[in-house]
Coordinates of N, CA, C and O in Angstrom, one line a residue:
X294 N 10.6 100.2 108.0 CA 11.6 99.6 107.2 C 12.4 100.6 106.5 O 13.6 100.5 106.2
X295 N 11.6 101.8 106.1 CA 12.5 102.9 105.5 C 13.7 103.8 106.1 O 14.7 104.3 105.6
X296 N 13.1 103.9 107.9 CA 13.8 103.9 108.5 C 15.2 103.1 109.2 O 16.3 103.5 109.7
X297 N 14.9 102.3 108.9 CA 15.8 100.9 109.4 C 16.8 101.2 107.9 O 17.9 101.8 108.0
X298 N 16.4 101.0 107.0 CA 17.3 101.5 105.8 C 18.2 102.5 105.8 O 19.4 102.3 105.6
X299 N 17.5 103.9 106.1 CA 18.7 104.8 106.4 C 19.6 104.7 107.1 O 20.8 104.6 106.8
X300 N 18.8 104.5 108.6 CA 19.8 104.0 109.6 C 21.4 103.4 109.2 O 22.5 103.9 109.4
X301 N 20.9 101.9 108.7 CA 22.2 101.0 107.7 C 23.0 101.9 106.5 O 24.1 101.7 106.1
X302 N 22.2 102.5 106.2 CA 22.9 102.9 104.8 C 23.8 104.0 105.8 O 25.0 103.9 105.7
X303 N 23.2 104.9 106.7 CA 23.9 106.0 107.0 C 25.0 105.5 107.8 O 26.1 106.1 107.7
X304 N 24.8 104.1 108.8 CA 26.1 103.8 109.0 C 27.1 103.0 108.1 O 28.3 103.3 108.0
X305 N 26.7 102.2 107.6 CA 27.6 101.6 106.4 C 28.3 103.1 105.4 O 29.5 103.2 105.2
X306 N 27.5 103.7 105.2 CA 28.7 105.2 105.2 C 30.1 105.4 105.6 O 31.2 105.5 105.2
X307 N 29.0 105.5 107.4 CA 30.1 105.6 108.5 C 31.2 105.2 108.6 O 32.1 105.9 108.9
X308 N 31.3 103.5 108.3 CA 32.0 102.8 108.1 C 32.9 102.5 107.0 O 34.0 101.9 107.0
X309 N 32.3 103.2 105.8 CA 33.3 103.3 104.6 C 34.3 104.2 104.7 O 35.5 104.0 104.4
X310 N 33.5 105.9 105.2 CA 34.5 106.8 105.4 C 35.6 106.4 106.7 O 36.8 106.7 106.6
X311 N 34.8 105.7 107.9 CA 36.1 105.2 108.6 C 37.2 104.4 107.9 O 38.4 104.7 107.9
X312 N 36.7 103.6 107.4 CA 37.9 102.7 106.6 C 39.0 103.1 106.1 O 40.2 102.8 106.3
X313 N 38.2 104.2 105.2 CA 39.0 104.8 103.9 C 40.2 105.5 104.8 O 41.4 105.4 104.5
X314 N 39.8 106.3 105.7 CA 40.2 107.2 106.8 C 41.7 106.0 106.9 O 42.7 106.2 106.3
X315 N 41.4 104.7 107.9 CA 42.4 104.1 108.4 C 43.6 103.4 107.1 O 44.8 103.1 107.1
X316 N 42.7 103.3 106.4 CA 43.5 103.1 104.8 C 44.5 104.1 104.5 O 45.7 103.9 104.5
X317 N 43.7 105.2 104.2 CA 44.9 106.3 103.9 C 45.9 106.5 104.8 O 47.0 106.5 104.3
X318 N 45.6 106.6 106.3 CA 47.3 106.5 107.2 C 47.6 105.7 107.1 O 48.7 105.8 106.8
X319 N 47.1 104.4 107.2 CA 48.2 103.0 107.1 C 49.2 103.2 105.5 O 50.3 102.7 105.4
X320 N 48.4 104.0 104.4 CA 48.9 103.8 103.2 C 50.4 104.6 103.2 O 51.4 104.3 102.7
X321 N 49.8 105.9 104.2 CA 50.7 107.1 104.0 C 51.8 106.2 105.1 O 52.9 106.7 104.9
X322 N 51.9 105.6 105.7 CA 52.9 105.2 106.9 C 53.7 103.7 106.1 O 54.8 103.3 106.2
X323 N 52.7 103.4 105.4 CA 53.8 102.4 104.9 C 54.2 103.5 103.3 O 55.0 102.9 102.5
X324 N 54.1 104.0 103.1 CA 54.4 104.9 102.2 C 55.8 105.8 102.8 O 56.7 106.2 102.1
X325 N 55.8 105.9 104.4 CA 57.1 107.0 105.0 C 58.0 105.9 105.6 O 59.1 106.2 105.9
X326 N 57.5 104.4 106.0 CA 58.5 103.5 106.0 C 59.2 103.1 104.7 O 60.4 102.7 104.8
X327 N 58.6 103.1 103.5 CA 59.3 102.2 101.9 C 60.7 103.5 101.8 O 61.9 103.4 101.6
X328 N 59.6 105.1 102.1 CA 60.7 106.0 101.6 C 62.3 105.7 102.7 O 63.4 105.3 102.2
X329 N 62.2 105.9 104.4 CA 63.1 105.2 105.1 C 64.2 104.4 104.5 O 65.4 104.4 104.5
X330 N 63.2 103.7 103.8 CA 64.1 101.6 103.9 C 64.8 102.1 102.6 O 65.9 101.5 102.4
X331 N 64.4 102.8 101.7 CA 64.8 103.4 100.2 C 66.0 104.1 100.8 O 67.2 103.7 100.7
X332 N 65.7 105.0 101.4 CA 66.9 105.8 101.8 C 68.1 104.9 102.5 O 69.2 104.9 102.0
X333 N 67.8 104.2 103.5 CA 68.8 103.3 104.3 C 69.7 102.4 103.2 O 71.0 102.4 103.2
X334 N 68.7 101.7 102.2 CA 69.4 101.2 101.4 C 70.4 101.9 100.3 O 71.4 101.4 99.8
X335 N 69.8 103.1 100.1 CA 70.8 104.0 99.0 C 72.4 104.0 99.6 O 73.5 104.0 98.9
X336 N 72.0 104.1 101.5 CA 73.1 105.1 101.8 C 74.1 103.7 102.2 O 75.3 103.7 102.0
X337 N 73.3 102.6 102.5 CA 74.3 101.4 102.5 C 74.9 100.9 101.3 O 76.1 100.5 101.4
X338 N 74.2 100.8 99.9 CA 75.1 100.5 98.8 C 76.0 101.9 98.7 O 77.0 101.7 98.2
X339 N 75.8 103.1 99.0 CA 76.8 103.9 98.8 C 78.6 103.7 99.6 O 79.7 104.0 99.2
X340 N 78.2 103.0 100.8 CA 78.6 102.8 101.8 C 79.6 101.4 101.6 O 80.7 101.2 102.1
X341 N 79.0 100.9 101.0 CA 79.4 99.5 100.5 C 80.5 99.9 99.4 O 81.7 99.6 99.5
X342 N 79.9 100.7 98.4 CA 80.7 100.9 97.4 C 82.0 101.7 97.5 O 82.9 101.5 96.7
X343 N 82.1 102.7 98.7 CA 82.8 103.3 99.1 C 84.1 102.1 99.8 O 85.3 102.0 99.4
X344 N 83.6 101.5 100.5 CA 84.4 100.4 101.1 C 84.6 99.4 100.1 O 85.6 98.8 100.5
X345 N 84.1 98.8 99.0 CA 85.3 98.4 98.4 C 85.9 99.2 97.5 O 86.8 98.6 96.9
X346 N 85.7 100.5 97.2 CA 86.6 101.1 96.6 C 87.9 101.0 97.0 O 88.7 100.9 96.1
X347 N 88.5 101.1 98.6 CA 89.5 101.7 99.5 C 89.9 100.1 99.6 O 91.1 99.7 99.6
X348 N 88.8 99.3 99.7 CA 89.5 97.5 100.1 C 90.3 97.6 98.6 O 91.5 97.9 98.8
X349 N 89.7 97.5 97.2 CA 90.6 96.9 96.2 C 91.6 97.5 95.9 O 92.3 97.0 95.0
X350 N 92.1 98.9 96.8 CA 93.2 99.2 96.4 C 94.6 98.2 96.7 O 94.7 97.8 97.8
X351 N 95.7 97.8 95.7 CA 96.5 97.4 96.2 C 97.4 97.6 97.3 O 97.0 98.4 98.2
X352 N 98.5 96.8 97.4 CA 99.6 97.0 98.6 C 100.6 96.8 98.0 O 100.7 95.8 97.2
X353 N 101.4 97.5 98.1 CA 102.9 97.3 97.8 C 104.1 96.8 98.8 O 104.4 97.7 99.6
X354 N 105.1 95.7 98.9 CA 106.0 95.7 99.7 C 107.1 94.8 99.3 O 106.9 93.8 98.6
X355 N 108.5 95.0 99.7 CA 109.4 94.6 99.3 C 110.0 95.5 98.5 O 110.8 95.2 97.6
X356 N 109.7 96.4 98.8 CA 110.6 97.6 97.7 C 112.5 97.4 97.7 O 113.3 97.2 98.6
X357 N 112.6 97.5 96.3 CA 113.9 97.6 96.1 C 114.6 98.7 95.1 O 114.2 98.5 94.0
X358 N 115.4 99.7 95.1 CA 115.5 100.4 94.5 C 117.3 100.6 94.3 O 118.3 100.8 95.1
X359 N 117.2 100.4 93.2 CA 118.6 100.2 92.9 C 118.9 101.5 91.5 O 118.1 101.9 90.5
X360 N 120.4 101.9 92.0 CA 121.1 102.6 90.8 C 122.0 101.8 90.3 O 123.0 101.4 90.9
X361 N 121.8 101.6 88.4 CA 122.3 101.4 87.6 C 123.1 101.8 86.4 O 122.6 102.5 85.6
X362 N 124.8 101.2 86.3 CA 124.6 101.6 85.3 C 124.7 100.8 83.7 O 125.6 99.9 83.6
X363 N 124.1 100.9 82.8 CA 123.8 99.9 81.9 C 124.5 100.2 80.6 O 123.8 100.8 79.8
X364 N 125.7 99.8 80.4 CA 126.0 99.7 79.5 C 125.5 99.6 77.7 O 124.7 98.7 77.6
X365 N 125.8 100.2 76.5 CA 125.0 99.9 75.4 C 125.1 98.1 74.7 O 124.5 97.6 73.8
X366 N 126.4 97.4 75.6 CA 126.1 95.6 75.4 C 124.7 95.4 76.2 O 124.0 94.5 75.7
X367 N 124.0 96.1 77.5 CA 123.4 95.4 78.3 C 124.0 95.1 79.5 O 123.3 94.9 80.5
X368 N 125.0 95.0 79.5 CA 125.6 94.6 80.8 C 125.5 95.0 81.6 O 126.1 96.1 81.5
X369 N 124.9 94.9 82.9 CA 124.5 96.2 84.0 C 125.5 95.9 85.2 O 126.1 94.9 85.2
X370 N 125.6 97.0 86.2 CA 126.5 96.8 87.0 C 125.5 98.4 88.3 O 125.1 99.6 88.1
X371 N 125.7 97.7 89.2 CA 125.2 98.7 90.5 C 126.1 99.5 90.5 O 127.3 99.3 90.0
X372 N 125.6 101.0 91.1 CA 126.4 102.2 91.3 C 126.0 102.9 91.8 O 124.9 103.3 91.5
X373 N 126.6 103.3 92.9 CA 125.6 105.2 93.4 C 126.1 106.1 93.2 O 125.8 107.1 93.8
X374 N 127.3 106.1 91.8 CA 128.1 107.4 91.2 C 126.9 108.2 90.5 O 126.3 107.6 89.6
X375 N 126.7 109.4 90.8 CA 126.1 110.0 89.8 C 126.2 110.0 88.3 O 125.3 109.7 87.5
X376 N 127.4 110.5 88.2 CA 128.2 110.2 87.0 C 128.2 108.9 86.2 O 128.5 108.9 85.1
X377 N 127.6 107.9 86.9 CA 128.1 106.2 86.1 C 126.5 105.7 85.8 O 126.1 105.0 84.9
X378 N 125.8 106.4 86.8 CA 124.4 105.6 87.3 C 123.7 106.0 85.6 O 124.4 106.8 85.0
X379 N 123.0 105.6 85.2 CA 121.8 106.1 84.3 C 120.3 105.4 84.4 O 119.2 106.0 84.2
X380 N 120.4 104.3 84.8 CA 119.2 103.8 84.9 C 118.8 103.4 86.2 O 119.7 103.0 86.9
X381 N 117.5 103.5 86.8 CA 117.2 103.2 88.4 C 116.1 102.1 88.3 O 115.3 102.2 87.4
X382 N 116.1 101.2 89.0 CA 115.6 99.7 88.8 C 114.8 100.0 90.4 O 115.2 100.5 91.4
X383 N 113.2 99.3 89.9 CA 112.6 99.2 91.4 C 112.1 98.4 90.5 O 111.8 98.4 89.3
X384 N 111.9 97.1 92.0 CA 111.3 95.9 92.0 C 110.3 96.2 93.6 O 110.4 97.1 94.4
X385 N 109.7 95.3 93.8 CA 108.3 95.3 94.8 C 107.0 94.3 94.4 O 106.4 94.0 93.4
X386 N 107.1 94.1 95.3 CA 105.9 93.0 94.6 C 104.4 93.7 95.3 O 104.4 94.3 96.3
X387 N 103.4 93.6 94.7 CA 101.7 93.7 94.9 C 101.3 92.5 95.7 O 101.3 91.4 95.2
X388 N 101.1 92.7 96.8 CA 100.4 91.9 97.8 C 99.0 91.1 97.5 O 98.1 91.8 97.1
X389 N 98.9 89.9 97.6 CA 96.8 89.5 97.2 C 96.0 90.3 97.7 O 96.1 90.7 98.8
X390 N 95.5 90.6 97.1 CA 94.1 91.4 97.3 C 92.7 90.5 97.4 O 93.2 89.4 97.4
X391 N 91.1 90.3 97.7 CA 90.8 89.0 97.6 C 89.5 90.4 96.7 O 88.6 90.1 95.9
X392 N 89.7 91.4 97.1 CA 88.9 92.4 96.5 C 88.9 92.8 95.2 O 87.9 92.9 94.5
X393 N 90.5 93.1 94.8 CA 90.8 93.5 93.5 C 90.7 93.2 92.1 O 91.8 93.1 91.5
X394 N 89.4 92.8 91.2 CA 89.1 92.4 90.2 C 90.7 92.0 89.3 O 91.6 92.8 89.3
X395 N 90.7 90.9 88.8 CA 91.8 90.5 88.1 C 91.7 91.3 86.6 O 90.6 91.6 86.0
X396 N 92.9 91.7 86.1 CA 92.7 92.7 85.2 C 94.0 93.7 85.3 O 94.8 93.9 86.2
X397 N 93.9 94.3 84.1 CA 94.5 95.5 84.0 C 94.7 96.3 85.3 O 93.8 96.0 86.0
X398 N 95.5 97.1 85.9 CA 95.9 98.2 86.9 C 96.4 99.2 86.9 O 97.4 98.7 87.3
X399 N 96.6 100.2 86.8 CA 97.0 101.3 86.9 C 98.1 101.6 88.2 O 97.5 102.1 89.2
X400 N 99.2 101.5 88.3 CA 99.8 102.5 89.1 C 101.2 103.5 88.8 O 102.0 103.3 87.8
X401 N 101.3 104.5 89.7 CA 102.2 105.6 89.2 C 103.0 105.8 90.4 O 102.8 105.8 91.7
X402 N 104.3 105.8 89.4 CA 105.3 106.2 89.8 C 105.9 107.6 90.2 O 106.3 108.2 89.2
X403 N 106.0 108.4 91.4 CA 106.3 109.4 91.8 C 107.7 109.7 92.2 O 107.9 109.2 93.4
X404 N 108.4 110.1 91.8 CA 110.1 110.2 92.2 C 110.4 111.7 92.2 O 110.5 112.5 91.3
X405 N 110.6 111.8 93.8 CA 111.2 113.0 94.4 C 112.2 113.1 94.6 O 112.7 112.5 95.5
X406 N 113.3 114.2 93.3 CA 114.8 114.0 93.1 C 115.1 114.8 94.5 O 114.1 115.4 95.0
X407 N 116.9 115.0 95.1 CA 116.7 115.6 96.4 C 116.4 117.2 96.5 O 116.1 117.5 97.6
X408 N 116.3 118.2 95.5 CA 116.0 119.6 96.1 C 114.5 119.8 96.0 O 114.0 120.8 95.7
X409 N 113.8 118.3 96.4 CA 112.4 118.4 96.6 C 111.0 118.3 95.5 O 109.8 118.4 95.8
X410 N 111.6 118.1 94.3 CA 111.0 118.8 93.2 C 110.6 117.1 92.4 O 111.2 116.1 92.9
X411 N 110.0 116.9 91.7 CA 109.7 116.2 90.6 C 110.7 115.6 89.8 O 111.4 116.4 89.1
X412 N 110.9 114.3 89.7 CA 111.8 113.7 88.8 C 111.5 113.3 87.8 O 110.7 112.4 88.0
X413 N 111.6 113.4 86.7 CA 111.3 113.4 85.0 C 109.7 113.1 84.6 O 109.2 112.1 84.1
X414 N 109.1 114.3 85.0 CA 107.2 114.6 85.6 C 106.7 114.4 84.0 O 107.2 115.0 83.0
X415 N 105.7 113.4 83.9 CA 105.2 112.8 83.2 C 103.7 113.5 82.8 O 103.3 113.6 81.6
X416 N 102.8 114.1 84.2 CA 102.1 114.0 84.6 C 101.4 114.5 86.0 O 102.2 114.7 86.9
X417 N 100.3 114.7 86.2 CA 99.5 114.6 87.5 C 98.8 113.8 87.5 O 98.1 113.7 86.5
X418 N 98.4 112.9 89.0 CA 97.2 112.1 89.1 C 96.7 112.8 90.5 O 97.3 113.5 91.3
X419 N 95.7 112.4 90.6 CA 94.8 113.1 92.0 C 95.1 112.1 93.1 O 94.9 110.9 92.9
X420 N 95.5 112.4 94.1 CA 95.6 111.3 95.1 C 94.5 111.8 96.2 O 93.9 112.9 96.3
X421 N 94.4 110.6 97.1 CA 93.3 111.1 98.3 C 93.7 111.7 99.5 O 93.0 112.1 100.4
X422 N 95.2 111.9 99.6 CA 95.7 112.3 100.8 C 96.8 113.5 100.8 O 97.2 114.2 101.8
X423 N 97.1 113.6 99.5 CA 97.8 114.8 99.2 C 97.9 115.8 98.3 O 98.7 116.7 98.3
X424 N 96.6 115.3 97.2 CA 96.0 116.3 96.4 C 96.4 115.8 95.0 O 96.1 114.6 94.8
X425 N 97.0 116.6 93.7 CA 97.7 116.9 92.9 C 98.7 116.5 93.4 O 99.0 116.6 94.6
X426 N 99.7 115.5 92.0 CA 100.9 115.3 92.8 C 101.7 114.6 91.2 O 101.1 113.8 90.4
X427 N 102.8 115.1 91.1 CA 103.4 114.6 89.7 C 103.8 113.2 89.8 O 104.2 112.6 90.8
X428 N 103.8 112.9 89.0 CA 104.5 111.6 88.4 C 105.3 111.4 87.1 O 105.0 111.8 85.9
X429 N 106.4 110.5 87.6 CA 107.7 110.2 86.8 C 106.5 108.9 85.7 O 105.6 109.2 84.9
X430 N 106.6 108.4 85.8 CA 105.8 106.9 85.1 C 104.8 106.2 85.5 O 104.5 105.8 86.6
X431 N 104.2 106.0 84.2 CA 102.4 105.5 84.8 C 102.4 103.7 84.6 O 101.7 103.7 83.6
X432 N 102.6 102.8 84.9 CA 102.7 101.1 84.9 C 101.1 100.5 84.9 O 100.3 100.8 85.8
X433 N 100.9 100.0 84.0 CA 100.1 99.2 84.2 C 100.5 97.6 84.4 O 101.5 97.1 83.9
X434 N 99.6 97.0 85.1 CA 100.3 95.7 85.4 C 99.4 95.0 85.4 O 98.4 95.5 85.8
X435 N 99.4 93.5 85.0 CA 98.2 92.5 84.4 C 98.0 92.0 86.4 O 98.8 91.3 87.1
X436 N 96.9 92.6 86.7 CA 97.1 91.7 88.2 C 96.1 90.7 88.2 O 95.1 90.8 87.5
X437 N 96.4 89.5 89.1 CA 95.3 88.5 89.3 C 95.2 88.2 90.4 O 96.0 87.9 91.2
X438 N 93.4 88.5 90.5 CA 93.1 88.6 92.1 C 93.4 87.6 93.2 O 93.3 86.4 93.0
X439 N 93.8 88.3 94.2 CA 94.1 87.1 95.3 C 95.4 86.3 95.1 O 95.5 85.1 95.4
X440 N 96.5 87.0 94.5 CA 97.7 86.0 93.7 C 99.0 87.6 94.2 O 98.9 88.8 94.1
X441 N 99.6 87.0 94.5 CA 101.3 88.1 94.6 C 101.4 88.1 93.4 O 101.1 87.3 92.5
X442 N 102.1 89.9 93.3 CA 102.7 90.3 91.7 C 104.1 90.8 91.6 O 104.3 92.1 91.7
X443 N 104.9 90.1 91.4 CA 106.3 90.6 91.2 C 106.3 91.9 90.4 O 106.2 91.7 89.2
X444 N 106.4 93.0 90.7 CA 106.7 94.3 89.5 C 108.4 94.4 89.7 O 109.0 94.4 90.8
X445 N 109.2 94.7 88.0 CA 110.4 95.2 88.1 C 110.2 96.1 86.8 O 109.7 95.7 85.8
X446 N 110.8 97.2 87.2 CA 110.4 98.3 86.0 C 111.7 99.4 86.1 O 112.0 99.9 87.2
X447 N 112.3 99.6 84.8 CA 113.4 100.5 84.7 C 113.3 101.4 84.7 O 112.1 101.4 84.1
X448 N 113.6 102.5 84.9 CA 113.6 103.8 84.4 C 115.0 104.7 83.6 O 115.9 105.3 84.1
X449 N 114.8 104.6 82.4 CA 115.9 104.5 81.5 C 116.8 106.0 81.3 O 116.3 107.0 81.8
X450 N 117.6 106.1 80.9 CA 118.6 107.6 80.4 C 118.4 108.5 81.4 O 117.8 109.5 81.2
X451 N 118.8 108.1 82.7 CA 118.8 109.0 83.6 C 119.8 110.0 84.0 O 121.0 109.7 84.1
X452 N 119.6 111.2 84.4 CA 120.9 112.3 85.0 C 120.3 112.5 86.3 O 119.6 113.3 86.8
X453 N 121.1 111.4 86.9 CA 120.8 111.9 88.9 C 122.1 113.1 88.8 O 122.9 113.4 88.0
X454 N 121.7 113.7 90.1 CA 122.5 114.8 91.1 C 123.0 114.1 92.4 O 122.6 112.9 92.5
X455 N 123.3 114.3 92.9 CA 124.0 113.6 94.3 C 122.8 114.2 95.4 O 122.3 115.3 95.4
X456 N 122.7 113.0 96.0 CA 121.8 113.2 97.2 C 120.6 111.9 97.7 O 120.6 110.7 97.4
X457 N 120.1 112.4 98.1 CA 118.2 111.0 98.6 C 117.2 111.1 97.4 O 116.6 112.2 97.3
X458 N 116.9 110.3 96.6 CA 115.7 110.2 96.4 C 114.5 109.3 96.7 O 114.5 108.1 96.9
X459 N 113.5 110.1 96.7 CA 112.2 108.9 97.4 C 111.3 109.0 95.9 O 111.1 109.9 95.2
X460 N 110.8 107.4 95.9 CA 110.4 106.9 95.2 C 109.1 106.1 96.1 O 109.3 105.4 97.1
X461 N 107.8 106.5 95.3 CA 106.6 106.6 96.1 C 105.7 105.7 95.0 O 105.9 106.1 93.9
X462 N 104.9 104.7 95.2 CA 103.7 104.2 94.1 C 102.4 104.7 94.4 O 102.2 104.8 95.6
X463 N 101.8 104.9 93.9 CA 100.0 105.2 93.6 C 99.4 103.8 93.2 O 100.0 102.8 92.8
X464 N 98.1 104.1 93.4 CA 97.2 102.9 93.3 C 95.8 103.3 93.7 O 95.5 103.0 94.9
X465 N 94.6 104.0 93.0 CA 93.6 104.1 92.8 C 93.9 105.2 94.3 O 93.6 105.0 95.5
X466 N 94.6 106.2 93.5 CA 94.8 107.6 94.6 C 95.4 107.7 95.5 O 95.9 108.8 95.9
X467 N 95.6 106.2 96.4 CA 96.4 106.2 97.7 C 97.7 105.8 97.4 O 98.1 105.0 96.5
X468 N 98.5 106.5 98.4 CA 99.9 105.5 98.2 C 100.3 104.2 98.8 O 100.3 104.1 100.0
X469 N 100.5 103.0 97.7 CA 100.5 102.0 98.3 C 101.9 101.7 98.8 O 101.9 100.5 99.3
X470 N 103.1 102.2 98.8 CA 104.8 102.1 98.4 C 105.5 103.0 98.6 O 105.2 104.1 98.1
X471 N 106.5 102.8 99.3 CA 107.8 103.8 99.6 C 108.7 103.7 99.6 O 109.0 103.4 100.7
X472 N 109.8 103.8 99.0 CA 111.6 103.7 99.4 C 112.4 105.1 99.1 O 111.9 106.2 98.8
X473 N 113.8 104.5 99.3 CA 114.6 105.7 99.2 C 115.9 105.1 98.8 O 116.3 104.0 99.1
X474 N 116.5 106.0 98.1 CA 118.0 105.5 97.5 C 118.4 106.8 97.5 O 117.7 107.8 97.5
X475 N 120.2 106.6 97.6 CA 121.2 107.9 97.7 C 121.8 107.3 96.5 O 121.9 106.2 96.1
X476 N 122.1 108.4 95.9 CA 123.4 108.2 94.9 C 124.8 109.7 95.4 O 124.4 110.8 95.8
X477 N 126.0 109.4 95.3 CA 126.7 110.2 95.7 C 127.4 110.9 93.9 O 127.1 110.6 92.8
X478 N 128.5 111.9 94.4 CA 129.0 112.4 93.5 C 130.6 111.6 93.2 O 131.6 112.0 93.9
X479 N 130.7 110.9 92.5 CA 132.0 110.0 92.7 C 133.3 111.2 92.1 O 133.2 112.3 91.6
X480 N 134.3 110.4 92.5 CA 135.9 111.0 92.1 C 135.9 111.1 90.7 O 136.1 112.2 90.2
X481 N 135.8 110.3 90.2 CA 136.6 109.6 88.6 C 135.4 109.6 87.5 O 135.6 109.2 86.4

């Protein structure tokens, strides 16, 4: 009987240290799958976050860019005299977004007078595609998601030179907007 005892006891041992044995790899293996699925998941909300960052950016289109010049009654009248023009009018509307939280916005105005340079530089913002880059005026605009946004915004006491200028928008780094207007050098 004393024998029969050991026997059991020595294998019931056997059997605990096996156990424990298949416990610890199963532990450590679901231990190197949680880390996996931890990681996968990190890199998909990163991933996610990344892609709606680039979805909520706006769109711009319909650009209109007009030279003005505005009398101290108010009375405005179109011109591409250098001489006459003072104020430059862009209108564009913001396309729906279904991404873009309703709310406050940020976008900037970039205006490249013609010998290449910065037109009345306000500023730098960082963009994602061309670095450092000045800006004439910063707009904020009440947008609401999933809805078109008429923007018209002046830019007041101006001295054009004769030639092309391009006028460019920003919107969370990228450019969302582009036109171009000439003004000449008039006679009179």
């Amino acid at each position: 009987s004393r024998r029969r005892h050991t026997r059991c006891s020595r294998d019931l041992e056997f059997r605990r240290v096996l156990f424990r044995s298949e416990l610890t790899s199963k532990n450590e293996q679901l231990t190197n799958t949680n880390t996996t699925l931890n990681n996968n998941l990190t890199a998909t909300q990163k991933e996610k976050e990344r892609l709606q960052d680039i979805g909520s950016t706006l769109h711009a289109s319909n650009f209109g860019i007009q030279s003005l010049r505005v009398r101290e009654d108010g009375t405005e009248r179109k011109t591409t005299n250098t001489r006459r023009a003072n104020t430059i009018r862009l209108t564009f509307q913001i396309d729906r977004n279904k991404i873009t939280p309703s709310g406050s916005q940020d976008l900037y105005v970039c205006i490249t007078s013609p010998d290449g340079k910065a037109f009345n530089e306000a500023g730098k913002i960082n963009t994602r595609e061309e670095g450092a880059k000045a800006y004439s005026n910063k707009l904020s605009v009440q947008y609401e998601q999933n809805k078109d946004l008429p923007v018209s915004f002046d830019i007041k006491n101006v001295n054009l030179v004769e030639g092309e200028y391009t006028i460019e928008i920003f919107h969370n780094g990228f450019k969302i907007g582009e036109g171009k207007t000439k003004v000449t050098k008039g006679l009179f």
